[in-house]
Short mmCIF file of C-alpha atoms in Angstrom, two decimals:
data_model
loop_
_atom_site.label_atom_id
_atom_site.label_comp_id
_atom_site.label_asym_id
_atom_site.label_seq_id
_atom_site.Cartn_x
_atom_site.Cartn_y
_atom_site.Cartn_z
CA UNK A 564 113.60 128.48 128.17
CA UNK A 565 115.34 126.67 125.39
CA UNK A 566 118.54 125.95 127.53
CA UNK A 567 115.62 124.59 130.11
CA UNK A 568 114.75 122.42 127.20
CA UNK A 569 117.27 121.13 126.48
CA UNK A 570 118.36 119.83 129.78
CA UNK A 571 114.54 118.70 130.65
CA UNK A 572 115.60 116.47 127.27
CA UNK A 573 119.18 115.20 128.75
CA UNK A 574 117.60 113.96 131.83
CA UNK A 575 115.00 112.24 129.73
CA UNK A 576 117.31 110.41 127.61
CA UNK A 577 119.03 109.71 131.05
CA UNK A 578 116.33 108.03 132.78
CA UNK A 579 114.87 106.17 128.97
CA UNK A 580 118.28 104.42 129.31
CA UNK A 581 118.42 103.70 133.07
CA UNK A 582 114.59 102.27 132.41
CA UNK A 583 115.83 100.79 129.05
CA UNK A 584 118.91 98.56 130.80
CA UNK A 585 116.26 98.13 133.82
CA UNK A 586 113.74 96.43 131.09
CA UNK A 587 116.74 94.37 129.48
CA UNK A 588 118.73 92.89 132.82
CA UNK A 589 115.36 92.07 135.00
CA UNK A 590 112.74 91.36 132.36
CA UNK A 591 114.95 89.91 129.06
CA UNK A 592 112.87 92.32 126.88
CA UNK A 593 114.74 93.05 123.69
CA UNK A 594 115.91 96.24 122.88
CA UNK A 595 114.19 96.88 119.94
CA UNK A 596 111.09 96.58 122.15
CA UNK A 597 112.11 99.04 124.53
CA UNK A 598 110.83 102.21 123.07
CA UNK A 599 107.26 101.03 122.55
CA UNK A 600 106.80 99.50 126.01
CA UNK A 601 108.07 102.56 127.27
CA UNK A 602 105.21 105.05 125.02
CA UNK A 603 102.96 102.43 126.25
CA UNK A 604 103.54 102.77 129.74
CA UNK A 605 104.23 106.79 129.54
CA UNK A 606 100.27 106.79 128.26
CA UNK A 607 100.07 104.77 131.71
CA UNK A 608 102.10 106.59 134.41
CA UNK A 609 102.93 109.58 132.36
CA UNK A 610 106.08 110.51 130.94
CA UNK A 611 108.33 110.71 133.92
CA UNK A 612 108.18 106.55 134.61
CA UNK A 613 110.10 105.40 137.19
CA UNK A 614 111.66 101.54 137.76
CA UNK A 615 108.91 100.98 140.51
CA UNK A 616 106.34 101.89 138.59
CA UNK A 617 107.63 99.68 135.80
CA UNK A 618 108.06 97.28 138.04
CA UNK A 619 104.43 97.38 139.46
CA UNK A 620 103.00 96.34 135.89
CA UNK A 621 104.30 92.98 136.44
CA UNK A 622 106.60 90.22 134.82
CA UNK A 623 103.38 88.81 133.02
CA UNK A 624 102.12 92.13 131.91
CA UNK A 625 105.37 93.39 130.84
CA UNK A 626 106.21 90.43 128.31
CA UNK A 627 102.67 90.77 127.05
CA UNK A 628 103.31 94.41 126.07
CA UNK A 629 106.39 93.66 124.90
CA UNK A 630 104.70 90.92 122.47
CA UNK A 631 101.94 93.28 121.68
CA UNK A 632 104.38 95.94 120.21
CA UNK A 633 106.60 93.58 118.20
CA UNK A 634 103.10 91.88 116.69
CA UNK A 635 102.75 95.58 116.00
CA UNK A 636 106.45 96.48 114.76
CA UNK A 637 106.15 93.51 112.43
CA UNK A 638 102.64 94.55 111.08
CA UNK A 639 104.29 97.77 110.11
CA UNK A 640 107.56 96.38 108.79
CA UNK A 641 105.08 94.08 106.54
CA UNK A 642 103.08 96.77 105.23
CA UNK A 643 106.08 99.06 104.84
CA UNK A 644 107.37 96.31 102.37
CA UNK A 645 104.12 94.84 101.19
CA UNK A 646 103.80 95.64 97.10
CA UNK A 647 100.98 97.34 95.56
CA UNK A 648 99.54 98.07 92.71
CA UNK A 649 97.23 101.37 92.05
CA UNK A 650 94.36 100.37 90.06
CA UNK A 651 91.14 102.75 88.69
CA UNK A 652 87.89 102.00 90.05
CA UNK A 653 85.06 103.32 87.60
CA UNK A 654 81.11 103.34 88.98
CA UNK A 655 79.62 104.76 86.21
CA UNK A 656 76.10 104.18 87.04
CA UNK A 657 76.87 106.08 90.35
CA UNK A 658 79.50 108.54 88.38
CA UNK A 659 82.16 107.99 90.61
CA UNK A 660 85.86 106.75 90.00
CA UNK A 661 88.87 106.56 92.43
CA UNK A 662 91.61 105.24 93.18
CA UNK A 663 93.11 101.70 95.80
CA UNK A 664 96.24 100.15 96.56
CA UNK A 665 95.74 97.15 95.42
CA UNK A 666 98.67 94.79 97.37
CA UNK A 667 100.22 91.99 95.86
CA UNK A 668 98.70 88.62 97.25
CA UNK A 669 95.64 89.53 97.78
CA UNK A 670 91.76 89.24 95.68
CA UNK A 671 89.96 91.78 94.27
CA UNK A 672 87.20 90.28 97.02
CA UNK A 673 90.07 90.82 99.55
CA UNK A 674 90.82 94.59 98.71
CA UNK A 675 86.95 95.15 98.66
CA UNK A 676 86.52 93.54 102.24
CA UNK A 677 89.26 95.68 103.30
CA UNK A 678 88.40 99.13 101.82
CA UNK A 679 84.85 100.74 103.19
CA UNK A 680 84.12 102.69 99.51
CA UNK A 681 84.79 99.43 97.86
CA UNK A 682 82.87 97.33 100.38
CA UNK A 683 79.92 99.01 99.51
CA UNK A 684 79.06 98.37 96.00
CA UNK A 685 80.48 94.09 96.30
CA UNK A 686 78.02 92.29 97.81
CA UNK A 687 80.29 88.92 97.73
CA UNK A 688 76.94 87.12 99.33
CA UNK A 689 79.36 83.44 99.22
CA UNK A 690 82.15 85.39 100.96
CA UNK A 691 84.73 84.22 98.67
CA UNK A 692 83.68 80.45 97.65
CA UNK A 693 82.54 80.98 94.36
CA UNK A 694 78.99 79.95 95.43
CA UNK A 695 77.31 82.64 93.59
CA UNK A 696 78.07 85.98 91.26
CA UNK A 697 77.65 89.24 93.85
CA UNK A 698 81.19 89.98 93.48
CA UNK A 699 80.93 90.67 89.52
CA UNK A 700 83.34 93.03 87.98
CA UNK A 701 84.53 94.22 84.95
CA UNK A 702 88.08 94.61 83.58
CA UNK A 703 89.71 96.35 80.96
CA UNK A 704 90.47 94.39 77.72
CA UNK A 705 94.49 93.93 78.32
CA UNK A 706 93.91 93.80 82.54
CA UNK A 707 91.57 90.90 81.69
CA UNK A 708 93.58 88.89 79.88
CA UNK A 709 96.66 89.46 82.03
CA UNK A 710 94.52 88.55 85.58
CA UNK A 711 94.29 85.17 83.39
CA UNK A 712 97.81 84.89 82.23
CA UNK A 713 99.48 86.10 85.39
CA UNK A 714 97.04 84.24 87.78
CA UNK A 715 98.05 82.51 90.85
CA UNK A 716 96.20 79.38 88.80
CA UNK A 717 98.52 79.60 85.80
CA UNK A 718 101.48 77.51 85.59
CA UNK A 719 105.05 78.85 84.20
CA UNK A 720 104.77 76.51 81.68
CA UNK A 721 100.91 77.25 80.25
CA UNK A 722 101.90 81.24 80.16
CA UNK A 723 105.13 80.92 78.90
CA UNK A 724 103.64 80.44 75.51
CA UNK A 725 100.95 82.99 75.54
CA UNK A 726 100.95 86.86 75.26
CA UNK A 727 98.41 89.26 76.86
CA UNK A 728 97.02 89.49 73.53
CA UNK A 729 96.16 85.93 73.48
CA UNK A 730 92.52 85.06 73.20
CA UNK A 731 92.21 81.38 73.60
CA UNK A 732 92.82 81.87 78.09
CA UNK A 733 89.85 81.84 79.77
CA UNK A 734 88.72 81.83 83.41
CA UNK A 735 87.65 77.83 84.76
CA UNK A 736 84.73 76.19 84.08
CA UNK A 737 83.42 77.04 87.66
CA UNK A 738 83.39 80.56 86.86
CA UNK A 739 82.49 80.52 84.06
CA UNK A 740 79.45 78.54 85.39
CA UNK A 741 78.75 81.74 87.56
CA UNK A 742 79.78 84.10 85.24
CA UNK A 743 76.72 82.61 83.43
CA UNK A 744 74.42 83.46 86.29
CA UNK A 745 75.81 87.20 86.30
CA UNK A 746 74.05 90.43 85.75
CA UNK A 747 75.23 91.56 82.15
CA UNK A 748 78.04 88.89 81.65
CA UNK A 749 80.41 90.61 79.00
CA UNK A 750 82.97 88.17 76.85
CA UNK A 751 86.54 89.19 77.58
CA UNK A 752 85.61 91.68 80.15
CA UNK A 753 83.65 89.86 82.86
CA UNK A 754 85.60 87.84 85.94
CA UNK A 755 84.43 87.06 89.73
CA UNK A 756 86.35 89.36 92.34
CA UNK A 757 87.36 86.65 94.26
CA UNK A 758 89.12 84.62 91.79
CA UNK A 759 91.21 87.50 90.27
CA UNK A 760 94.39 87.95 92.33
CA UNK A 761 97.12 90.69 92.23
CA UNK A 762 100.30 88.39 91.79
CA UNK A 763 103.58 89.75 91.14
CA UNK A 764 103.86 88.92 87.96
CA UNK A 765 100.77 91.09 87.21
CA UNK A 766 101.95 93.73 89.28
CA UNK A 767 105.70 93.86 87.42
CA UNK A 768 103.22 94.62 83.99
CA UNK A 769 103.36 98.47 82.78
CA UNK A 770 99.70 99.26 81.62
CA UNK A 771 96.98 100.82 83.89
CA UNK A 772 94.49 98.83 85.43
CA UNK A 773 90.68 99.61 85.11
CA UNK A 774 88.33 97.83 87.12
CA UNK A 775 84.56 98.66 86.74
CA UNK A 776 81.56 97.83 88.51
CA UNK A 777 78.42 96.50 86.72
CA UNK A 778 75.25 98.84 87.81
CA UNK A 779 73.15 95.40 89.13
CA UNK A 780 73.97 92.21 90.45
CA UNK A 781 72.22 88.94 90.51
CA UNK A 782 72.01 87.49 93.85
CA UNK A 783 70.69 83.54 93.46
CA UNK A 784 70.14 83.19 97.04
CA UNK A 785 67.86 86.39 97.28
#
């Protein structure tokens, strides 16, 4: 049986490469590609594909699978590299905490929209404009200060001369104006989720990161 194996596996790399050279010379599909059109078309025709059958998908066909699986190869590649940071989530009203990836580039609104726990307790009613205060959170003392200093909004000249420590930064007068409208608006601890954004200058810092969610919300257009 395994000697029967292993020549059921010869032929198979055989024929991949007979299909593979078919796929470069008559379609100019790069070689890279070749290995996903081919799954794709095994979950098609089965594993034993021949050239006719390739051929029978089509020119048009063929170069869109081939564009589907390098939109997919990329996607991988860019999450493969893509930084993130692992940050606490604390619900104490619901007495929960866990755990996200929190990827550099991206709001706290962003990583909410994109995680199903998280999506549930930010109600982000604006959707990101900072028309209103549903996607209120709070942050630990040094996290706060550092989502200020290391801020997509801060210039290298402005937070050159401050620390972490440094009381005086503050979030714009915008949010602040809905910060105002917030449930339970705490000093130094209080920011809108969609204006706090995991930059890579925050991410290179060394202390955890603590995000908590306040037990109401105030929703001005309800």
């Amino acid at each position: 049986p395994q000697q029967q194996q292993q020549q059921q596996q010869r032929r198979w790399k055989s024929t991949n490469e007979d299909l593979s050279h078919h796929l470069s010379k008559t379609y100019n599909i790069d070689a890279k590609l070749h290995d996903g059109v081919l799954e794709a078309l095994s979950s098609v025709y089965g594993k034993d594909i021949t050239i006719a059958q390739i051929n029978s998908f089509g020119k048009e066909g063929l170069l869109a699978l081939a564009l589907s699986v390098e939109q997919q190869r990329q996607k991988q590649e860019s999450l493969q590299n893509q930084q993130s940071r692992l940050v606490t989530i604390s619900i104490p009203h619901h007495r929960t905490e866990f755990t996200v990836d929190w990827p550099v580039g991206k709001t706290f609104l962003d990583l909410s929209n994109e995680n199903e726990v998280l999506r549930e307790y930010i109600e982000a009613t604006c959707g990101g404009t900072m028309a209103c205060c549903t996607c209120h959170i709070y942050l630990d003392s040094i996290s706060y200060h550092q989502s200020l200093l290391f801020g997509p909004s801060s210039s290298s000249s402005s937070s050159s001369s401050l620390s972490s420590d440094d009381k005086t930064i503050e979030p714009s007068e915008a949010e602040m104006d809905m910060l105002d409208l917030a449930y339970d608006y705490r000093e130094g601890s209080s920011r809108l989720g969609c204006q706090v954004e995991m930059t890579k200058e925050w991410y290179n810092q060394p202390n955890p990161i603590v995000i908590t969610i306040p037990s109401g919300v105030n929703n001005v257009y309800s």
